[in-house]
N, CA and C of each residue as an Amber inpcrd file, in Angstrom:
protein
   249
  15.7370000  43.1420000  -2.9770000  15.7920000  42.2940000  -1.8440000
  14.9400000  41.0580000  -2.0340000  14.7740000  40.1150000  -1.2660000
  14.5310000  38.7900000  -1.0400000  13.6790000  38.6250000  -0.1100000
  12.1380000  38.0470000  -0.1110000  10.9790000  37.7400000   0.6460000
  11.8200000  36.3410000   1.3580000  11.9770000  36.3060000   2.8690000
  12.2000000  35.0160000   3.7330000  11.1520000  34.6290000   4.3870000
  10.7810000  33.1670000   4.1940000   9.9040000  32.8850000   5.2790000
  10.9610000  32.1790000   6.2340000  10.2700000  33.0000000   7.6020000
  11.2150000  32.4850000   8.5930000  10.5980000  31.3680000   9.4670000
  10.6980000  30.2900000   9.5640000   9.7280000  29.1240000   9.8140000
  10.4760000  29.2470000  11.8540000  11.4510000  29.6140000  11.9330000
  11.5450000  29.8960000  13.6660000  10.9230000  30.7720000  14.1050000
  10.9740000  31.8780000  13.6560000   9.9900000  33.0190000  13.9000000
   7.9830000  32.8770000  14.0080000   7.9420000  32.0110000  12.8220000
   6.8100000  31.2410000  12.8920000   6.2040000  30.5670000  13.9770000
   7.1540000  29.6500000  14.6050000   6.5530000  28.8600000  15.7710000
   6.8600000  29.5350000  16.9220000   7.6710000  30.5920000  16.9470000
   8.1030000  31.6080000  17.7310000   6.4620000  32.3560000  18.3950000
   6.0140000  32.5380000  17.2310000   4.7620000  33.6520000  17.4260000
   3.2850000  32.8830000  17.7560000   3.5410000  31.2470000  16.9200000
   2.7240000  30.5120000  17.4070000   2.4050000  30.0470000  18.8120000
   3.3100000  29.9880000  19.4520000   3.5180000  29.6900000  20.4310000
   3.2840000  30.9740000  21.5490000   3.0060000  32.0140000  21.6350000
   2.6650000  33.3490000  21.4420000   1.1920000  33.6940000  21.6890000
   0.4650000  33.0950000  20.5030000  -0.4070000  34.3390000  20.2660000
  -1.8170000  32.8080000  19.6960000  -1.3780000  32.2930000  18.8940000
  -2.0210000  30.9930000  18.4730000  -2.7260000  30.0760000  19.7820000
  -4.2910000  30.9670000  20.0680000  -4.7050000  29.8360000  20.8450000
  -4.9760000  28.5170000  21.1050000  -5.2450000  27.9640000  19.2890000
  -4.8320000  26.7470000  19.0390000  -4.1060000  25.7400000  19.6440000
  -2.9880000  26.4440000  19.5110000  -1.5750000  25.6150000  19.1600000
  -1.6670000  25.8950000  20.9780000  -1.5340000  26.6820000  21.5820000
  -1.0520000  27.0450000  22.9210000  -2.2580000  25.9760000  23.6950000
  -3.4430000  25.4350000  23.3500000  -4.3630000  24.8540000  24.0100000
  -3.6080000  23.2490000  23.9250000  -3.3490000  23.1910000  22.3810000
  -2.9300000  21.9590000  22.4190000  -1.6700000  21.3490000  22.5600000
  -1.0450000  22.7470000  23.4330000   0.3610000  22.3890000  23.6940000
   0.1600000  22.3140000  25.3150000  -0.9510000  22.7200000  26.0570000
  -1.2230000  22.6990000  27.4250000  -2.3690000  21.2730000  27.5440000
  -2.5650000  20.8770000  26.7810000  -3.5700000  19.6720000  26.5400000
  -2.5850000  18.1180000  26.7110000  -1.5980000  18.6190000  26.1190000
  -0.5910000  17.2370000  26.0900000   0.8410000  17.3490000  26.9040000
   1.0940000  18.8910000  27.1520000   2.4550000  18.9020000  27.8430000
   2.0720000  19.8820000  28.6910000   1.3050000  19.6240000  29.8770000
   0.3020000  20.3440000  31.0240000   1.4550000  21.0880000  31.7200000
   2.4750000  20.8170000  31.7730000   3.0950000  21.3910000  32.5180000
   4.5810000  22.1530000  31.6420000   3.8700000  22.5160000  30.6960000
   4.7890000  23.8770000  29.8130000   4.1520000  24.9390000  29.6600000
   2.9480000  24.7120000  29.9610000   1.5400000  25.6970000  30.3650000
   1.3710000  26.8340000  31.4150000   1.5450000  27.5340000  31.5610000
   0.7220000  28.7440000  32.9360000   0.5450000  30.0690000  32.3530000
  -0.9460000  29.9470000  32.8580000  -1.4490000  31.3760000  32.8040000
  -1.6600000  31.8370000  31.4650000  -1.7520000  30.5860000  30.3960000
  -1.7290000  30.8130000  29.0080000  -0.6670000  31.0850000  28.1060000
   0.2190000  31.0690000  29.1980000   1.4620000  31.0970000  28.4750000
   2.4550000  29.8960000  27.7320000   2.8410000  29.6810000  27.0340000
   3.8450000  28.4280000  26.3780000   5.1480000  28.9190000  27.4630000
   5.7370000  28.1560000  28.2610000   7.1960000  28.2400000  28.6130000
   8.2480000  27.5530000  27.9680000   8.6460000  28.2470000  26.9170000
   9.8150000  27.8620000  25.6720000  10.5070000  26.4370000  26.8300000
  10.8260000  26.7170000  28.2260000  12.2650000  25.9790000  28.7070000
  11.4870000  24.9640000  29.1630000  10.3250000  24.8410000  29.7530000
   9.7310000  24.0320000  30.4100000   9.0060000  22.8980000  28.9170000
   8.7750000  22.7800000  27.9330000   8.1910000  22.6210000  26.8240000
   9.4400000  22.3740000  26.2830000  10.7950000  22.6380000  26.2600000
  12.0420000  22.0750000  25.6160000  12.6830000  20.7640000  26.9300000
  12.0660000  21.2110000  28.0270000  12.2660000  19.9830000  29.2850000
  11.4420000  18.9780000  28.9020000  10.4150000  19.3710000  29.0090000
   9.4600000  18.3750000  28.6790000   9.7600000  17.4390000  27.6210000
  10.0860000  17.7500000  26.2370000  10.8970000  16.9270000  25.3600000
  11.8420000  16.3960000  25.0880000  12.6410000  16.9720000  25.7910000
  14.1130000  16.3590000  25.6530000  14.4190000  15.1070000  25.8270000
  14.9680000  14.4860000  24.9820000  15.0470000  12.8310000  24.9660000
  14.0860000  12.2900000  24.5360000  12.8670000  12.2310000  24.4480000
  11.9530000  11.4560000  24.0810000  11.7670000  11.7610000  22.7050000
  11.9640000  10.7960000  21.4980000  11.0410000  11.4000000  20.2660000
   9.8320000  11.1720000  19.7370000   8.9750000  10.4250000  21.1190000
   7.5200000  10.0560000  20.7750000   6.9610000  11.3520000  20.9560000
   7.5170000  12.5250000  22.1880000   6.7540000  13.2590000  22.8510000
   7.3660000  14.8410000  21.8340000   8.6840000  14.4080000  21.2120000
   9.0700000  15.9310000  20.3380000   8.0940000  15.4960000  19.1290000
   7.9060000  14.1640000  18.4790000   7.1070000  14.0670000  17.6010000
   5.0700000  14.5630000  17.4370000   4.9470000  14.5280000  18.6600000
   3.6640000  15.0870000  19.0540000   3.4390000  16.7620000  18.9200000
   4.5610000  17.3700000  19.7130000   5.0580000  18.3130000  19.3890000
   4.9170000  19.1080000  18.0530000   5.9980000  18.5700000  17.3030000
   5.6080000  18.5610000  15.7670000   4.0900000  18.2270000  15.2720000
   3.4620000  17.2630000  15.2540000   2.2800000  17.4090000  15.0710000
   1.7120000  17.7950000  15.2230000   1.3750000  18.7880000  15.9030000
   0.6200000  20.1350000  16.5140000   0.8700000  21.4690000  15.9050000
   2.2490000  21.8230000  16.4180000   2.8050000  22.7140000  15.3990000
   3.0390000  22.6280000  13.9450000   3.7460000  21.5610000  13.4750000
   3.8880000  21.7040000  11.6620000   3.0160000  22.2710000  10.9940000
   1.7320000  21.5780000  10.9360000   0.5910000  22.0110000  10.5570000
   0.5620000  23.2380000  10.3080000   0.3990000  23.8740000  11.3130000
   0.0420000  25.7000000  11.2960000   1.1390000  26.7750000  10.8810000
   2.6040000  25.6500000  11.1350000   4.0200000  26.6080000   9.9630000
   3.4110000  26.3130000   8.6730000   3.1070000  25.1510000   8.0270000
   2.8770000  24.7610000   6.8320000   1.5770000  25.6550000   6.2120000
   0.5160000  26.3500000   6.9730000  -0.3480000  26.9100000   6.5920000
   0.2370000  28.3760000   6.5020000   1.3230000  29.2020000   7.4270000
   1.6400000  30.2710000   7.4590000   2.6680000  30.3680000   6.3160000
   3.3880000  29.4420000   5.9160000   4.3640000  29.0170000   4.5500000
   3.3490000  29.4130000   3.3270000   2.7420000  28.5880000   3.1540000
   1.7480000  28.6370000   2.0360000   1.1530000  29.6920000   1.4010000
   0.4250000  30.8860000   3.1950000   0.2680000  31.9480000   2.8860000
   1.1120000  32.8180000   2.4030000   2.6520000  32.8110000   2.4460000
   3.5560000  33.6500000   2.8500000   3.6880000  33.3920000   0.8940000
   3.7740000  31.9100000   1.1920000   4.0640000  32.0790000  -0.5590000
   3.1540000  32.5870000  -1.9440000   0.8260000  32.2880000  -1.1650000
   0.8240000  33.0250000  -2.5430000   0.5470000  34.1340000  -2.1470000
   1.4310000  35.0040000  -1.0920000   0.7620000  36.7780000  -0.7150000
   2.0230000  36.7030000  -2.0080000   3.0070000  36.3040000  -1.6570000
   4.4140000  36.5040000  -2.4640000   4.3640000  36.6040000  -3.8060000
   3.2790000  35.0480000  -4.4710000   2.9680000  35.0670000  -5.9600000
   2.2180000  36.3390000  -6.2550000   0.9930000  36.4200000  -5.3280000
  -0.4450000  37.6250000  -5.8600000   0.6650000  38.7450000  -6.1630000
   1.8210000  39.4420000  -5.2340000   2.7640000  40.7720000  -5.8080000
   3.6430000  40.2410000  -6.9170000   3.9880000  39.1940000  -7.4000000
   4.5220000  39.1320000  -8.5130000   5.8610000  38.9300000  -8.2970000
   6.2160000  38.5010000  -7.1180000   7.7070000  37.6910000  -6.8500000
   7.8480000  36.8460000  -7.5100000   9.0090000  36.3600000  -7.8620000
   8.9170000  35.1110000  -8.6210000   9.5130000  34.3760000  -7.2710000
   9.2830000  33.0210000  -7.7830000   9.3130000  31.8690000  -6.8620000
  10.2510000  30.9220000  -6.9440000
């Protein structure tokens, strides 16, 4: 079988569990926010149409897929997957 990194699943969980990402997604889009929660619909409202405000978005998140990628790839090298 085949190691996938799943980069939806990624921001899936970030969005989740990542206090980070969830602070600085209630820091700039205050109202996709409650109770600590990310609201996927309210946070896809919030962006829609604008690509100054999906680009911010991205800047927040990429980052921390790109660090969970990275890991994913050398847990993958250290067992001897090839790449």
């Amino acid at each position: 079988g085949f190691s996938v990194f799943d980069a939806d699943r990624t921001v899936h969980n970030l969005l989740i569990s990542n206090k980070t990402v969830i602070q600085q997604v209630e820091y700039f889009f205050p109202n996709s926010v409650k109770g600590g929660r990310v609201n996927k619909k309210a946070l896809a409202d919030d962006i829609y149409g604008d690509s100054h405000r999906l680009k911010l978005l991205e800047s927040i998140i990429h980052p921390f897929v790109r660090d969970q990628c990275h890991h994913f790839l050398d847990k993958r090298q250290h067992k001897g997957d090839s790449l």
